Amino acid sequence: MGHGSSKEESESSLAGSEKSARGSRRSRLKQRLHLHSRAKSVSHHKRLDDAGDFAGIALLTLVQAEMKFKDKWLACLAFGEQTFRTNISPQTDKPVWNSEKKLLLEKNGPHLARISIFETNKMSRNNLVGYCEIDLLEFLARDSDSNSETLDLLNPSTSDKIVGKICVSCSVEDPIETEKSFARRILSIVDYNEDGNLSFSEFSDLINAFGNQVAANKKEEIFKAADKNGDGVVSMDELAALLAIQQEKEPLMNCCPVCGETLEVSDKLNYMIHLTLCFDEGTGKQVMTGGFLTDKQASYGWMFKLSEWAHVSSYDIGLNSGSSAAHIVVFDRRTKRLVEELIDEKIVLSMRAIYQSKLGLGLLDTGAKELLQSISEKQGRKMNSVESAKDIPKFDQINLADVKHPLEHFKTFNEFFVRELKPGARPIACMDRDDVAVCAADSRLMAFKSVDESLRFWIKGRKFSIHGLLGKDQCSSGFIDGSLVIFRLAPQDYHRFHFPVSGTIQKIVNIPGCLYTVNPIAVNSKYCNVFTENKRVVSIISTAEFGKVAFVAIGATMVGSVTFSKKEGDHIKKGEEFGYFSFGGSTVICVFEKDAIEIDEDLLSNSARSLETLVSVGMKLGVPKKQAKTGLPNLEKCVLQD
């Protein structure tokens, strides 16, 4: 009895040990599946709402480059709202990366990829040396037997200078081959002896790790179907093909084994897209690292990761709080890509100190407002002097190809700053149709259906109101709950503003005020109201399609003056020039009457994320609300590009 008891205990212990070993092995397997996942880049894949918009999954590979000098090189790939980076090459003038990334292509989604090359010989900052852009849909549609092409790398300061070349490869995966490839990669995780064959025990571990009880009950049946000769093992290719077929009939996974996100098995397209893109993050191959918003952020490398961990800097989509954001990231409507606005760090710190604290605003109230006025007037005089012309070549953040006159034409810096563009440089969407409103300036745009929404997502000043913005004599009852569109101009922008609608100028009224900065850090301040306290000019435009539209040109720090090229009583056409800001950045605000305009959905959705949209003069803004409800005519001629 005693021995019997010991034997039972021993067998029980052995069984428990085996069970524990299996459990431990299963835990290790799950850990391996999650080991390489990068939460920022894989846990929120974009969902396709319309299967008809699916163009394929592109496999883009950055192969190698030829540069003008030797260094350690890093390549970044920006596509849509994601940016990826390669490893850093050894010291060479011909870096080889062979780094690949799979990208979801949509017919109406982002398809312009930007490749940036950085030299990494400095510890704290990497230098952008060259870049190129590639339209993936056009690249894949070209008549060529080769998937590869060598592209010129352009100088970021002047696009007419070539600084190197890069070889890229791009192809579209067949959905069936994508599924088989996915199955091969995931099965390789449980091929413990790496012989290319799986035993039933290895396959069983994989199915159990999925946590799908239905699949667990069928694993023996599936395995036997693949084991044609009955020797207890199957080849990787045979099992991969069988799994791909089974996944089409009845998916084996209810959740992603990499990021853990629950998958809707009924939505086969999104299911396949998610697994394909997500699993690539953990393959251990030369897959580019993700989790970045812009190429500048990606180029920081470990320094960025360290600062993020230490809360020294804060990168996020949108600017929810001016006091916590060290960088401004905006969405480029033309390229459908996130870009970073360059602001000197010292200026950011000083703006925070002034506009994000009661103490800072208290200083403004005790004389600094007059100081801002004095500085702006002094700077205006300086920019109008002949000596200021020497600073024109240093201002290299613009596209000179669009400028109407050569640089030697400008006798002062301010003449250059208010430069005109060549005819046709800014196409006007649906020029012959007054029922399509357009963007008024090259700017960063925020659009809201109502003032309440603007206060919730962007303007944090406690006392902001349409009445305060327009003034009591210009603010009719229709504007009170109307739609608001904010066009913020940065110093590097084209500084002439244009009419968003066609109609007649009823009145132009000057409202005196301060010259606060219009940077989002100030706009997001809860201690001051930039838009209602700054010097501004309010124009009321009467239109047939949109009712009355209030057009507000707001002065700001360093803006010496606002000049108008039209006057009261003039009949105007959308897209025509209305005026310009002298040196500095500033803002135009358009207020539409309640229920007068249906603003484009992409502009509203970005604004609801506190994300500014980078737009150009003439891009489509919206249509009359009544027209949007009854259905739109053909708008194919409307253009979005610069």
Coordinates of N, CA and C in Angstrom, one line a residue, residues 36 38 59-61 85-87 97-102 173 177-178 180-182 184-186 188 276 278-290:
H36 N 8.8 40.4 -30.5 CA 9.3 41.4 -31.4 C 8.3 42.5 -31.7
R38 N 6.0 45.6 -31.8 CA 6.2 47.1 -31.5 C 4.8 47.7 -31.4
L59 N 5.3 45.4 -51.2 CA 6.5 45.1 -50.5 C 7.6 46.0 -51.1
L60 N 8.0 47.0 -50.3 CA 8.9 48.0 -50.7 C 10.3 47.7 -50.0
T61 N 11.3 47.6 -50.8 CA 12.7 47.4 -50.2 C 13.6 48.5 -50.6
R85 N 12.5 53.1 -40.3 CA 13.9 53.4 -40.5 C 14.7 52.1 -40.6
T86 N 15.8 52.2 -41.4 CA 16.7 51.0 -41.5 C 17.7 51.0 -40.4
N87 N 18.5 50.0 -40.4 CA 19.7 50.0 -39.6 C 20.7 51.0 -40.1
W97 N 21.4 48.3 -47.4 CA 20.4 48.0 -46.3 C 19.6 46.7 -46.6
N98 N 19.1 46.6 -47.8 CA 18.2 45.5 -48.1 C 17.1 45.4 -47.1
S99 N 16.6 46.5 -46.6 CA 15.5 46.6 -45.6 C 14.2 46.7 -46.3
E100 N 13.2 45.9 -45.9 CA 11.9 45.9 -46.5 C 10.8 46.3 -45.6
K101 N 9.7 46.7 -46.2 CA 8.5 47.0 -45.4 C 7.3 46.8 -46.3
K102 N 6.2 46.1 -45.7 CA 5.0 45.9 -46.4 C 4.0 47.1 -46.0
E173 N 2.1 41.9 -53.5 CA 2.0 40.4 -53.2 C 0.6 39.9 -53.6
E177 N -0.6 34.1 -52.0 CA 0.8 33.9 -51.7 C 1.2 34.6 -50.4
T178 N 0.5 35.7 -50.1 CA 0.7 36.4 -48.8 C 0.3 35.5 -47.7
K180 N 0.1 32.2 -47.7 CA 1.0 31.1 -47.6 C 2.4 31.5 -46.9
S181 N 2.8 32.7 -47.3 CA 4.1 33.2 -46.8 C 3.9 33.4 -45.3
F182 N 2.8 34.0 -44.9 CA 2.5 34.2 -43.5 C 2.5 32.9 -42.7
R184 N 4.0 30.1 -43.5 CA 5.4 29.6 -43.4 C 6.1 30.2 -42.3
R185 N 6.0 31.5 -42.2 CA 6.8 32.3 -41.2 C 6.3 31.9 -39.8
I186 N 5.0 31.8 -39.6 CA 4.5 31.5 -38.3 C 4.8 30.1 -37.9
S188 N 7.4 28.4 -38.8 CA 8.8 28.3 -38.5 C 9.2 28.5 -37.0
T276 N -0.8 39.9 -42.0 CA 0.4 40.1 -42.8 C 1.3 41.2 -42.4
C278 N 1.2 42.9 -39.4 CA 1.6 42.8 -38.0 C 2.7 41.8 -37.8
F279 N 2.6 40.7 -38.5 CA 3.6 39.6 -38.2 C 5.0 40.0 -38.8
D280 N 5.0 40.8 -39.8 CA 6.3 41.3 -40.3 C 7.1 41.9 -39.2
E281 N 6.5 42.6 -38.2 CA 7.3 43.2 -37.2 C 8.1 42.3 -36.3
G282 N 7.7 41.0 -36.4 CA 8.4 40.1 -35.5 C 9.2 39.0 -36.2
T283 N 9.5 39.2 -37.5 CA 10.1 38.1 -38.2 C 11.6 37.9 -38.0
G284 N 12.2 39.0 -37.5 CA 13.7 39.0 -37.4 C 14.4 39.2 -38.7
K285 N 13.7 39.4 -39.8 CA 14.3 39.7 -41.0 C 14.7 41.2 -41.1
Q286 N 15.2 41.6 -42.3 CA 15.6 43.0 -42.4 C 14.4 43.9 -42.6
V287 N 13.5 43.8 -41.6 CA 12.3 44.7 -41.7 C 12.6 46.0 -41.0
M288 N 12.2 47.1 -41.6 CA 12.5 48.4 -41.1 C 11.7 48.6 -39.7
T289 N 12.4 49.3 -38.8 CA 11.8 49.6 -37.5 C 10.7 50.7 -37.6
G290 N 9.6 50.5 -37.0 CA 8.5 51.4 -37.0 C 8.3 52.1 -35.7

